[in-house]
Amino acid sequence: MLISLNLLAAWLFAFFVVSVALVISILLIRDSREKQKAYGVFSGYLGEFQVILSKEGNLLDATPRYISDPLFERICQEKNFRNILSTQEYARLQDYAKGLASYPDIPFVFSFDCEQGLRWYELRAYIQKKQGNDSTVFLIKNVTMDVESRNQRDELKQNIDMLLQNTGDFLWTMDVDSRRFTLLTPLVDEEGRVVPRSVGTQDVRAMMPARDYEIFEKMLNSRIVEFRASGHDIEGNRGLSLRLLRPDGSLCWYFFGGRLVMEEGANMVFRGTARRMELLQDNPVLEDDAYSNVLLSSALALPDVRVFWVDRDYKVIGCNQAFSLAFGRESPKSIEGRRLLEIVRPKYFSFFHRYLSEVFERGRAVSWKGVFGAVDSLLWVNAVPLKNLDGETNKILAAYMLLNAEEFTENS
């Protein structure tokens, strides 16, 4: 029986088509595997995957296969969520699946405890309709880093709030153009209680005496001029000591410091902090109430502690009896107004000048202790800045003790 030429041609054409399709399929599969292999290199950085579950909750499919995730691997092993999630989390997932029709855009966030620790995931789902065999498609994203970052931010904010409320400090900002003064954190009273309605935009003029506000505005204007001239804020701690009114009408000292920055839209603002100060510690000779005077007089009367304070010309403004007697003067009055170099020996003046000049330059307290002069002579020196309302150090209070080490040996 002979096969017609038309039938043979048809068979040859069909064979050719099938062969071409097979070759193309093989090439596509090979190319897909190469892509899968390339994706596998980055498997640890991919945080999203998709799973399809039947009505009974059993796994039908999971993609992509190249992802490296502890939950994905566990789902592929267990084939359902029932054996993976805790009883409470699984019950929440079932309730979420039941409400998909009513709230399709709301994600479901759950936790998964694995060997690497607690992991957090965000799940979105929809119902895939098929003839008599519906399934649920889940898109799952690993959001562990987002949750941990948010928790760290919340913890950091809580720590900052606790620190500010316990120290009485606060954060503030001021818009340069509108001069709108905003408190970013609330004020607290002496007992650490938050002052009501002390967050947000405030009238800074009503918060401090007129003289203090003038100094504050003068500092702001000078910083603005420098910023516009140089294009950036000048580095350095150039704050001001200013007074704020308490709710009871009394005054409290704060040290205002901050940075001038340019925000989006070319909006220039100050961002700063205000540190509550104890005036007796920061400026001990400026207290004028009776109790502080008695306390200061008692400190100056200590026989072994030599105290003196000088101005920027190193003229002695005052001292205690121990200091005057140490240099052969009968009383502090005989020293007042004279230069320190005239009172102490040149080598002592050179030593004091080294630390006093540092206090004048930096506006910060300095302390030193060690052997001085003879091998057995020990010296303790402390010097603190005394500042005016402009924040400038115009005087220094210094105190020191000179001891003999032999007096503290066991044989003495």
PDB file of N, CA, C and O in Angstrom, residues 105-178:
ATOM      1  N   ASP A 105      -7.637  44.517  51.504  1.00  0.00           N
ATOM      2  CA  ASP A 105      -6.411  45.317  51.434  1.00  0.00           C
ATOM      3  C   ASP A 105      -5.641  45.360  52.756  1.00  0.00           C
ATOM      4  O   ASP A 105      -4.574  45.977  52.823  1.00  0.00           O
ATOM      5  N   ILE A 106      -6.185  44.768  53.799  1.00  0.00           N
ATOM      6  CA  ILE A 106      -5.525  44.798  55.107  1.00  0.00           C
ATOM      7  C   ILE A 106      -4.546  43.624  55.217  1.00  0.00           C
ATOM      8  O   ILE A 106      -4.937  42.463  55.023  1.00  0.00           O
ATOM      9  N   PRO A 107      -3.260  43.879  55.529  1.00  0.00           N
ATOM     10  CA  PRO A 107      -2.293  42.773  55.654  1.00  0.00           C
ATOM     11  C   PRO A 107      -2.418  42.086  57.012  1.00  0.00           C
ATOM     12  O   PRO A 107      -3.005  42.608  57.955  1.00  0.00           O
ATOM     13  N   PHE A 108      -1.856  40.911  57.077  1.00  0.00           N
ATOM     14  CA  PHE A 108      -1.816  40.131  58.305  1.00  0.00           C
ATOM     15  C   PHE A 108      -0.348  39.999  58.727  1.00  0.00           C
ATOM     16  O   PHE A 108       0.475  39.501  57.963  1.00  0.00           O
ATOM     17  N   VAL A 109      -0.022  40.461  59.916  1.00  0.00           N
ATOM     18  CA  VAL A 109       1.354  40.414  60.424  1.00  0.00           C
ATOM     19  C   VAL A 109       1.425  39.358  61.520  1.00  0.00           C
ATOM     20  O   VAL A 109       0.605  39.348  62.446  1.00  0.00           O
ATOM     21  N   PHE A 110       2.412  38.472  61.413  1.00  0.00           N
ATOM     22  CA  PHE A 110       2.560  37.409  62.397  1.00  0.00           C
ATOM     23  C   PHE A 110       4.042  37.137  62.640  1.00  0.00           C
ATOM     24  O   PHE A 110       4.914  37.574  61.879  1.00  0.00           O
ATOM     25  N   SER A 111       4.314  36.395  63.692  1.00  0.00           N
ATOM     26  CA  SER A 111       5.693  36.058  64.066  1.00  0.00           C
ATOM     27  C   SER A 111       5.923  34.563  63.892  1.00  0.00           C
ATOM     28  O   SER A 111       4.995  33.756  63.964  1.00  0.00           O
ATOM     29  N   PHE A 112       7.183  34.230  63.683  1.00  0.00           N
ATOM     30  CA  PHE A 112       7.589  32.833  63.512  1.00  0.00           C
ATOM     31  C   PHE A 112       8.902  32.631  64.250  1.00  0.00           C
ATOM     32  O   PHE A 112       9.894  33.309  63.972  1.00  0.00           O
ATOM     33  N   ASP A 113       8.902  31.706  65.203  1.00  0.00           N
ATOM     34  CA  ASP A 113      10.087  31.447  66.020  1.00  0.00           C
ATOM     35  C   ASP A 113      10.875  30.301  65.404  1.00  0.00           C
ATOM     36  O   ASP A 113      10.380  29.169  65.303  1.00  0.00           O
ATOM     37  N   CYS A 114      12.101  30.608  64.965  1.00  0.00           N
ATOM     38  CA  CYS A 114      12.940  29.596  64.325  1.00  0.00           C
ATOM     39  C   CYS A 114      14.292  29.529  65.036  1.00  0.00           C
ATOM     40  O   CYS A 114      14.508  30.184  66.063  1.00  0.00           O
ATOM     41  N   GLU A 115      15.204  28.756  64.481  1.00  0.00           N
ATOM     42  CA  GLU A 115      16.518  28.609  65.099  1.00  0.00           C
ATOM     43  C   GLU A 115      17.300  29.917  65.104  1.00  0.00           C
ATOM     44  O   GLU A 115      18.126  30.154  65.983  1.00  0.00           O
ATOM     45  N   GLN A 116      17.065  30.758  64.103  1.00  0.00           N
ATOM     46  CA  GLN A 116      17.760  32.044  64.027  1.00  0.00           C
ATOM     47  C   GLN A 116      17.150  33.106  64.939  1.00  0.00           C
ATOM     48  O   GLN A 116      17.659  34.221  65.022  1.00  0.00           O
ATOM     49  N   GLY A 117      16.066  32.772  65.623  1.00  0.00           N
ATOM     50  CA  GLY A 117      15.395  33.723  66.492  1.00  0.00           C
ATOM     51  C   GLY A 117      14.009  34.054  65.971  1.00  0.00           C
ATOM     52  O   GLY A 117      13.495  33.440  65.028  1.00  0.00           O
ATOM     53  N   LEU A 118      13.384  35.051  66.576  1.00  0.00           N
ATOM     54  CA  LEU A 118      12.030  35.442  66.198  1.00  0.00           C
ATOM     55  C   LEU A 118      12.058  36.216  64.891  1.00  0.00           C
ATOM     56  O   LEU A 118      12.823  37.171  64.732  1.00  0.00           O
ATOM     57  N   ARG A 119      11.216  35.795  63.940  1.00  0.00           N
ATOM     58  CA  ARG A 119      11.092  36.453  62.646  1.00  0.00           C
ATOM     59  C   ARG A 119       9.668  36.959  62.473  1.00  0.00           C
ATOM     60  O   ARG A 119       8.709  36.333  62.929  1.00  0.00           O
ATOM     61  N   TRP A 120       9.550  38.118  61.787  1.00  0.00           N
ATOM     62  CA  TRP A 120       8.239  38.736  61.559  1.00  0.00           C
ATOM     63  C   TRP A 120       7.935  38.754  60.070  1.00  0.00           C
ATOM     64  O   TRP A 120       8.821  38.991  59.246  1.00  0.00           O
ATOM     65  N   TYR A 121       6.642  38.509  59.728  1.00  0.00           N
ATOM     66  CA  TYR A 121       6.226  38.441  58.337  1.00  0.00           C
ATOM     67  C   TYR A 121       4.920  39.217  58.140  1.00  0.00           C
ATOM     68  O   TYR A 121       4.085  39.297  59.049  1.00  0.00           O
ATOM     69  N   GLU A 122       4.788  39.765  56.935  1.00  0.00           N
ATOM     70  CA  GLU A 122       3.550  40.420  56.519  1.00  0.00           C
ATOM     71  C   GLU A 122       2.935  39.598  55.405  1.00  0.00           C
ATOM     72  O   GLU A 122       3.592  39.284  54.411  1.00  0.00           O
ATOM     73  N   LEU A 123       1.668  39.252  55.563  1.00  0.00           N
ATOM     74  CA  LEU A 123       0.990  38.357  54.629  1.00  0.00           C
ATOM     75  C   LEU A 123      -0.206  39.063  53.990  1.00  0.00           C
ATOM     76  O   LEU A 123      -0.987  39.734  54.676  1.00  0.00           O
ATOM     77  N   ARG A 124      -0.316  38.942  52.664  1.00  0.00           N
ATOM     78  CA  ARG A 124      -1.486  39.416  51.918  1.00  0.00           C
ATOM     79  C   ARG A 124      -2.047  38.242  51.118  1.00  0.00           C
ATOM     80  O   ARG A 124      -1.281  37.372  50.676  1.00  0.00           O
ATOM     81  N   ALA A 125      -3.369  38.253  50.920  1.00  0.00           N
ATOM     82  CA  ALA A 125      -3.986  37.067  50.314  1.00  0.00           C
ATOM     83  C   ALA A 125      -5.172  37.434  49.431  1.00  0.00           C
ATOM     84  O   ALA A 125      -5.748  38.521  49.551  1.00  0.00           O
ATOM     85  N   TYR A 126      -5.502  36.504  48.533  1.00  0.00           N
ATOM     86  CA  TYR A 126      -6.753  36.596  47.770  1.00  0.00           C
ATOM     87  C   TYR A 126      -7.197  35.180  47.412  1.00  0.00           C
ATOM     88  O   TYR A 126      -6.396  34.245  47.357  1.00  0.00           O
ATOM     89  N   ILE A 127      -8.502  35.067  47.154  1.00  0.00           N
ATOM     90  CA  ILE A 127      -9.084  33.767  46.829  1.00  0.00           C
ATOM     91  C   ILE A 127      -9.025  33.559  45.318  1.00  0.00           C
ATOM     92  O   ILE A 127      -9.518  34.377  44.544  1.00  0.00           O
ATOM     93  N   GLN A 128      -8.403  32.461  44.900  1.00  0.00           N
ATOM     94  CA  GLN A 128      -8.301  32.122  43.479  1.00  0.00           C
ATOM     95  C   GLN A 128      -9.447  31.175  43.122  1.00  0.00           C
ATOM     96  O   GLN A 128      -9.523  30.060  43.619  1.00  0.00           O
ATOM     97  N   LYS A 129     -10.357  31.673  42.287  1.00  0.00           N
ATOM     98  CA  LYS A 129     -11.552  30.912  41.957  1.00  0.00           C
ATOM     99  C   LYS A 129     -11.275  29.923  40.812  1.00  0.00           C
ATOM    100  O   LYS A 129     -10.766  30.299  39.760  1.00  0.00           O
ATOM    101  N   LYS A 130     -11.588  28.684  41.028  1.00  0.00           N
ATOM    102  CA  LYS A 130     -11.516  27.647  40.001  1.00  0.00           C
ATOM    103  C   LYS A 130     -12.783  26.807  40.067  1.00  0.00           C
ATOM    104  O   LYS A 130     -13.465  26.792  41.099  1.00  0.00           O
ATOM    105  N   GLN A 131     -13.065  26.118  39.032  1.00  0.00           N
ATOM    106  CA  GLN A 131     -14.295  25.339  38.977  1.00  0.00           C
ATOM    107  C   GLN A 131     -14.297  24.243  40.036  1.00  0.00           C
ATOM    108  O   GLN A 131     -13.617  23.232  39.925  1.00  0.00           O
ATOM    109  N   GLY A 132     -15.050  24.520  41.125  1.00  0.00           N
ATOM    110  CA  GLY A 132     -15.202  23.538  42.199  1.00  0.00           C
ATOM    111  C   GLY A 132     -13.975  23.293  43.022  1.00  0.00           C
ATOM    112  O   GLY A 132     -13.966  22.371  43.841  1.00  0.00           O
ATOM    113  N   ASN A 133     -12.937  24.075  42.824  1.00  0.00           N
ATOM    114  CA  ASN A 133     -11.692  23.831  43.585  1.00  0.00           C
ATOM    115  C   ASN A 133     -10.986  25.167  43.828  1.00  0.00           C
ATOM    116  O   ASN A 133      -9.958  25.462  43.212  1.00  0.00           O
ATOM    117  N   ASP A 134     -11.531  25.972  44.740  1.00  0.00           N
ATOM    118  CA  ASP A 134     -10.930  27.268  45.071  1.00  0.00           C
ATOM    119  C   ASP A 134      -9.657  27.072  45.889  1.00  0.00           C
ATOM    120  O   ASP A 134      -9.495  26.071  46.604  1.00  0.00           O
ATOM    121  N   SER A 135      -8.757  28.019  45.779  1.00  0.00           N
ATOM    122  CA  SER A 135      -7.513  27.993  46.563  1.00  0.00           C
ATOM    123  C   SER A 135      -7.196  29.412  47.040  1.00  0.00           C
ATOM    124  O   SER A 135      -7.745  30.398  46.530  1.00  0.00           O
ATOM    125  N   THR A 136      -6.308  29.507  48.006  1.00  0.00           N
ATOM    126  CA  THR A 136      -5.918  30.797  48.572  1.00  0.00           C
ATOM    127  C   THR A 136      -4.461  31.067  48.234  1.00  0.00           C
ATOM    128  O   THR A 136      -3.584  30.238  48.506  1.00  0.00           O
ATOM    129  N   VAL A 137      -4.212  32.230  47.653  1.00  0.00           N
ATOM    130  CA  VAL A 137      -2.859  32.633  47.274  1.00  0.00           C
ATOM    131  C   VAL A 137      -2.342  33.611  48.325  1.00  0.00           C
ATOM    132  O   VAL A 137      -2.965  34.645  48.572  1.00  0.00           O
ATOM    133  N   PHE A 138      -1.202  33.287  48.935  1.00  0.00           N
ATOM    134  CA  PHE A 138      -0.578  34.133  49.956  1.00  0.00           C
ATOM    135  C   PHE A 138       0.709  34.736  49.410  1.00  0.00           C
ATOM    136  O   PHE A 138       1.573  34.008  48.905  1.00  0.00           O
ATOM    137  N   LEU A 139       0.837  36.046  49.511  1.00  0.00           N
ATOM    138  CA  LEU A 139       2.106  36.719  49.243  1.00  0.00           C
ATOM    139  C   LEU A 139       2.701  37.093  50.590  1.00  0.00           C
ATOM    140  O   LEU A 139       2.117  37.885  51.342  1.00  0.00           O
ATOM    141  N   ILE A 140       3.854  36.531  50.920  1.00  0.00           N
ATOM    142  CA  ILE A 140       4.452  36.681  52.247  1.00  0.00           C
ATOM    143  C   ILE A 140       5.763  37.434  52.124  1.00  0.00           C
ATOM    144  O   ILE A 140       6.609  37.117  51.276  1.00  0.00           O
ATOM    145  N   LYS A 141       5.950  38.417  52.980  1.00  0.00           N
ATOM    146  CA  LYS A 141       7.152  39.245  52.968  1.00  0.00           C
ATOM    147  C   LYS A 141       7.799  39.238  54.349  1.00  0.00           C
ATOM    148  O   LYS A 141       7.131  39.430  55.359  1.00  0.00           O
ATOM    149  N   ASN A 142       9.111  39.012  54.379  1.00  0.00           N
ATOM    150  CA  ASN A 142       9.863  39.044  55.634  1.00  0.00           C
ATOM    151  C   ASN A 142      10.104  40.502  56.037  1.00  0.00           C
ATOM    152  O   ASN A 142      10.820  41.232  55.359  1.00  0.00           O
ATOM    153  N   VAL A 143       9.500  40.929  57.150  1.00  0.00           N
ATOM    154  CA  VAL A 143       9.610  42.325  57.615  1.00  0.00           C
ATOM    155  C   VAL A 143      10.334  42.388  58.959  1.00  0.00           C
ATOM    156  O   VAL A 143      10.127  43.317  59.735  1.00  0.00           O
ATOM    157  N   THR A 144      11.182  41.398  59.219  1.00  0.00           N
ATOM    158  CA  THR A 144      11.891  41.366  60.500  1.00  0.00           C
ATOM    159  C   THR A 144      12.736  42.617  60.719  1.00  0.00           C
ATOM    160  O   THR A 144      12.733  43.207  61.807  1.00  0.00           O
ATOM    161  N   MET A 145      13.466  43.028  59.672  1.00  0.00           N
ATOM    162  CA  MET A 145      14.322  44.207  59.797  1.00  0.00           C
ATOM    163  C   MET A 145      13.493  45.452  60.079  1.00  0.00           C
ATOM    164  O   MET A 145      13.878  46.299  60.899  1.00  0.00           O
ATOM    165  N   ASP A 146      12.337  45.583  59.432  1.00  0.00           N
ATOM    166  CA  ASP A 146      11.471  46.741  59.658  1.00  0.00           C
ATOM    167  C   ASP A 146      10.948  46.762  61.086  1.00  0.00           C
ATOM    168  O   ASP A 146      10.929  47.812  61.738  1.00  0.00           O
ATOM    169  N   VAL A 147      10.508  45.608  61.578  1.00  0.00           N
ATOM    170  CA  VAL A 147       9.973  45.539  62.937  1.00  0.00           C
ATOM    171  C   VAL A 147      11.062  45.832  63.963  1.00  0.00           C
ATOM    172  O   VAL A 147      10.852  46.589  64.924  1.00  0.00           O
ATOM    173  N   GLU A 148      12.252  45.236  63.764  1.00  0.00           N
ATOM    174  CA  GLU A 148      13.341  45.475  64.708  1.00  0.00           C
ATOM    175  C   GLU A 148      13.779  46.936  64.691  1.00  0.00           C
ATOM    176  O   GLU A 148      14.065  47.527  65.737  1.00  0.00           O
ATOM    177  N   SER A 149      13.828  47.545  63.494  1.00  0.00           N
ATOM    178  CA  SER A 149      14.197  48.961  63.402  1.00  0.00           C
ATOM    179  C   SER A 149      13.168  49.834  64.109  1.00  0.00           C
ATOM    180  O   SER A 149      13.523  50.782  64.816  1.00  0.00           O
ATOM    181  N   ARG A 150      11.885  49.513  63.911  1.00  0.00           N
ATOM    182  CA  ARG A 150      10.839  50.278  64.579  1.00  0.00           C
ATOM    183  C   ARG A 150      10.922  50.113  66.097  1.00  0.00           C
ATOM    184  O   ARG A 150      10.762  51.094  66.845  1.00  0.00           O
ATOM    185  N   ASN A 151      11.177  48.906  66.560  1.00  0.00           N
ATOM    186  CA  ASN A 151      11.317  48.683  68.006  1.00  0.00           C
ATOM    187  C   ASN A 151      12.518  49.436  68.572  1.00  0.00           C
ATOM    188  O   ASN A 151      12.450  49.994  69.667  1.00  0.00           O
ATOM    189  N   GLN A 152      13.627  49.456  67.810  1.00  0.00           N
ATOM    190  CA  GLN A 152      14.805  50.184  68.259  1.00  0.00           C
ATOM    191  C   GLN A 152      14.539  51.680  68.310  1.00  0.00           C
ATOM    192  O   GLN A 152      14.978  52.362  69.241  1.00  0.00           O
ATOM    193  N   ARG A 153      13.807  52.207  67.313  1.00  0.00           N
ATOM    194  CA  ARG A 153      13.456  53.631  67.332  1.00  0.00           C
ATOM    195  C   ARG A 153      12.562  53.962  68.521  1.00  0.00           C
ATOM    196  O   ARG A 153      12.756  54.989  69.187  1.00  0.00           O
ATOM    197  N   ASP A 154      11.588  53.087  68.785  1.00  0.00           N
ATOM    198  CA  ASP A 154      10.690  53.319  69.925  1.00  0.00           C
ATOM    199  C   ASP A 154      11.460  53.273  71.241  1.00  0.00           C
ATOM    200  O   ASP A 154      11.226  54.087  72.141  1.00  0.00           O
ATOM    201  N   GLU A 155      12.378  52.302  71.352  1.00  0.00           N
ATOM    202  CA  GLU A 155      13.173  52.191  72.577  1.00  0.00           C
ATOM    203  C   GLU A 155      14.090  53.394  72.746  1.00  0.00           C
ATOM    204  O   GLU A 155      14.249  53.925  73.858  1.00  0.00           O
ATOM    205  N   LEU A 156      14.688  53.844  71.622  1.00  0.00           N
ATOM    206  CA  LEU A 156      15.552  55.025  71.687  1.00  0.00           C
ATOM    207  C   LEU A 156      14.753  56.251  72.104  1.00  0.00           C
ATOM    208  O   LEU A 156      15.219  57.054  72.922  1.00  0.00           O
ATOM    209  N   LYS A 157      13.551  56.412  71.555  1.00  0.00           N
ATOM    210  CA  LYS A 157      12.710  57.554  71.930  1.00  0.00           C
ATOM    211  C   LYS A 157      12.345  57.496  73.406  1.00  0.00           C
ATOM    212  O   LYS A 157      12.348  58.520  74.106  1.00  0.00           O
ATOM    213  N   GLN A 158      12.010  56.307  73.898  1.00  0.00           N
ATOM    214  CA  GLN A 158      11.679  56.164  75.315  1.00  0.00           C
ATOM    215  C   GLN A 158      12.870  56.525  76.188  1.00  0.00           C
ATOM    216  O   GLN A 158      12.710  57.197  77.217  1.00  0.00           O
ATOM    217  N   ASN A 159      14.079  56.089  75.787  1.00  0.00           N
ATOM    218  CA  ASN A 159      15.277  56.415  76.572  1.00  0.00           C
ATOM    219  C   ASN A 159      15.551  57.908  76.574  1.00  0.00           C
ATOM    220  O   ASN A 159      15.912  58.490  77.603  1.00  0.00           O
ATOM    221  N   ILE A 160      15.369  58.554  75.400  1.00  0.00           N
ATOM    222  CA  ILE A 160      15.593  59.996  75.323  1.00  0.00           C
ATOM    223  C   ILE A 160      14.575  60.733  76.173  1.00  0.00           C
ATOM    224  O   ILE A 160      14.922  61.671  76.920  1.00  0.00           O
ATOM    225  N   ASP A 161      13.299  60.321  76.084  1.00  0.00           N
ATOM    226  CA  ASP A 161      12.261  60.969  76.895  1.00  0.00           C
ATOM    227  C   ASP A 161      12.543  60.810  78.380  1.00  0.00           C
ATOM    228  O   ASP A 161      12.380  61.760  79.155  1.00  0.00           O
ATOM    229  N   MET A 162      12.975  59.611  78.786  1.00  0.00           N
ATOM    230  CA  MET A 162      13.265  59.374  80.193  1.00  0.00           C
ATOM    231  C   MET A 162      14.450  60.221  80.647  1.00  0.00           C
ATOM    232  O   MET A 162      14.441  60.811  81.741  1.00  0.00           O
ATOM    233  N   LEU A 163      15.492  60.316  79.781  1.00  0.00           N
ATOM    234  CA  LEU A 163      16.663  61.121  80.127  1.00  0.00           C
ATOM    235  C   LEU A 163      16.285  62.587  80.267  1.00  0.00           C
ATOM    236  O   LEU A 163      16.666  63.245  81.245  1.00  0.00           O
ATOM    237  N   LEU A 164      15.524  63.105  79.306  1.00  0.00           N
ATOM    238  CA  LEU A 164      15.154  64.520  79.349  1.00  0.00           C
ATOM    239  C   LEU A 164      14.271  64.834  80.548  1.00  0.00           C
ATOM    240  O   LEU A 164      14.436  65.866  81.199  1.00  0.00           O
ATOM    241  N   GLN A 165      13.328  63.942  80.839  1.00  0.00           N
ATOM    242  CA  GLN A 165      12.421  64.209  81.953  1.00  0.00           C
ATOM    243  C   GLN A 165      13.123  64.109  83.295  1.00  0.00           C
ATOM    244  O   GLN A 165      12.735  64.796  84.242  1.00  0.00           O
ATOM    245  N   ASN A 166      14.151  63.277  83.390  1.00  0.00           N
ATOM    246  CA  ASN A 166      14.865  63.152  84.665  1.00  0.00           C
ATOM    247  C   ASN A 166      15.904  64.247  84.864  1.00  0.00           C
ATOM    248  O   ASN A 166      16.286  64.529  86.000  1.00  0.00           O
ATOM    249  N   THR A 167      16.377  64.837  83.773  1.00  0.00           N
ATOM    250  CA  THR A 167      17.361  65.917  83.905  1.00  0.00           C
ATOM    251  C   THR A 167      16.729  67.298  83.813  1.00  0.00           C
ATOM    252  O   THR A 167      17.366  68.291  84.163  1.00  0.00           O
ATOM    253  N   GLY A 168      15.479  67.363  83.310  1.00  0.00           N
ATOM    254  CA  GLY A 168      14.844  68.661  83.137  1.00  0.00           C
ATOM    255  C   GLY A 168      15.222  69.337  81.833  1.00  0.00           C
ATOM    256  O   GLY A 168      14.826  70.480  81.598  1.00  0.00           O
ATOM    257  N   ASP A 169      15.992  68.671  80.969  1.00  0.00           N
ATOM    258  CA  ASP A 169      16.383  69.253  79.691  1.00  0.00           C
ATOM    259  C   ASP A 169      15.238  69.133  78.686  1.00  0.00           C
ATOM    260  O   ASP A 169      14.295  68.364  78.891  1.00  0.00           O
ATOM    261  N   PHE A 170      15.333  69.873  77.584  1.00  0.00           N
ATOM    262  CA  PHE A 170      14.337  69.752  76.525  1.00  0.00           C
ATOM    263  C   PHE A 170      14.970  70.097  75.187  1.00  0.00           C
ATOM    264  O   PHE A 170      16.033  70.723  75.121  1.00  0.00           O
ATOM    265  N   LEU A 171      14.322  69.649  74.104  1.00  0.00           N
ATOM    266  CA  LEU A 171      14.754  69.915  72.735  1.00  0.00           C
ATOM    267  C   LEU A 171      13.872  71.007  72.134  1.00  0.00           C
ATOM    268  O   LEU A 171      12.673  71.052  72.398  1.00  0.00           O
ATOM    269  N   TRP A 172      14.463  71.853  71.310  1.00  0.00           N
ATOM    270  CA  TRP A 172      13.703  72.953  70.719  1.00  0.00           C
ATOM    271  C   TRP A 172      14.166  73.208  69.291  1.00  0.00           C
ATOM    272  O   TRP A 172      15.230  72.763  68.878  1.00  0.00           O
ATOM    273  N   THR A 173      13.343  73.925  68.553  1.00  0.00           N
ATOM    274  CA  THR A 173      13.683  74.341  67.201  1.00  0.00           C
ATOM    275  C   THR A 173      13.052  75.700  66.939  1.00  0.00           C
ATOM    276  O   THR A 173      12.009  76.024  67.523  1.00  0.00           O
ATOM    277  N   MET A 174      13.693  76.492  66.079  1.00  0.00           N
ATOM    278  CA  MET A 174      13.171  77.819  65.745  1.00  0.00           C
ATOM    279  C   MET A 174      13.337  78.068  64.260  1.00  0.00           C
ATOM    280  O   MET A 174      14.429  77.910  63.708  1.00  0.00           O
ATOM    281  N   ASP A 175      12.236  78.444  63.594  1.00  0.00           N
ATOM    282  CA  ASP A 175      12.271  78.826  62.197  1.00  0.00           C
ATOM    283  C   ASP A 175      12.855  80.233  62.081  1.00  0.00           C
ATOM    284  O   ASP A 175      12.401  81.163  62.748  1.00  0.00           O
ATOM    285  N   VAL A 176      13.882  80.394  61.238  1.00  0.00           N
ATOM    286  CA  VAL A 176      14.588  81.673  61.145  1.00  0.00           C
ATOM    287  C   VAL A 176      13.695  82.768  60.585  1.00  0.00           C
ATOM    288  O   VAL A 176      13.675  83.894  61.082  1.00  0.00           O
ATOM    289  N   ASP A 177      12.925  82.465  59.541  1.00  0.00           N
ATOM    290  CA  ASP A 177      12.120  83.498  58.878  1.00  0.00           C
ATOM    291  C   ASP A 177      10.941  83.948  59.737  1.00  0.00           C
ATOM    292  O   ASP A 177      10.723  85.138  59.932  1.00  0.00           O
ATOM    293  N   SER A 178      10.193  82.984  60.254  1.00  0.00           N
ATOM    294  CA  SER A 178       9.001  83.329  61.042  1.00  0.00           C
ATOM    295  C   SER A 178       9.295  83.517  62.525  1.00  0.00           C
ATOM    296  O   SER A 178       8.441  84.022  63.257  1.00  0.00           O
TER     297      SER A 178
END
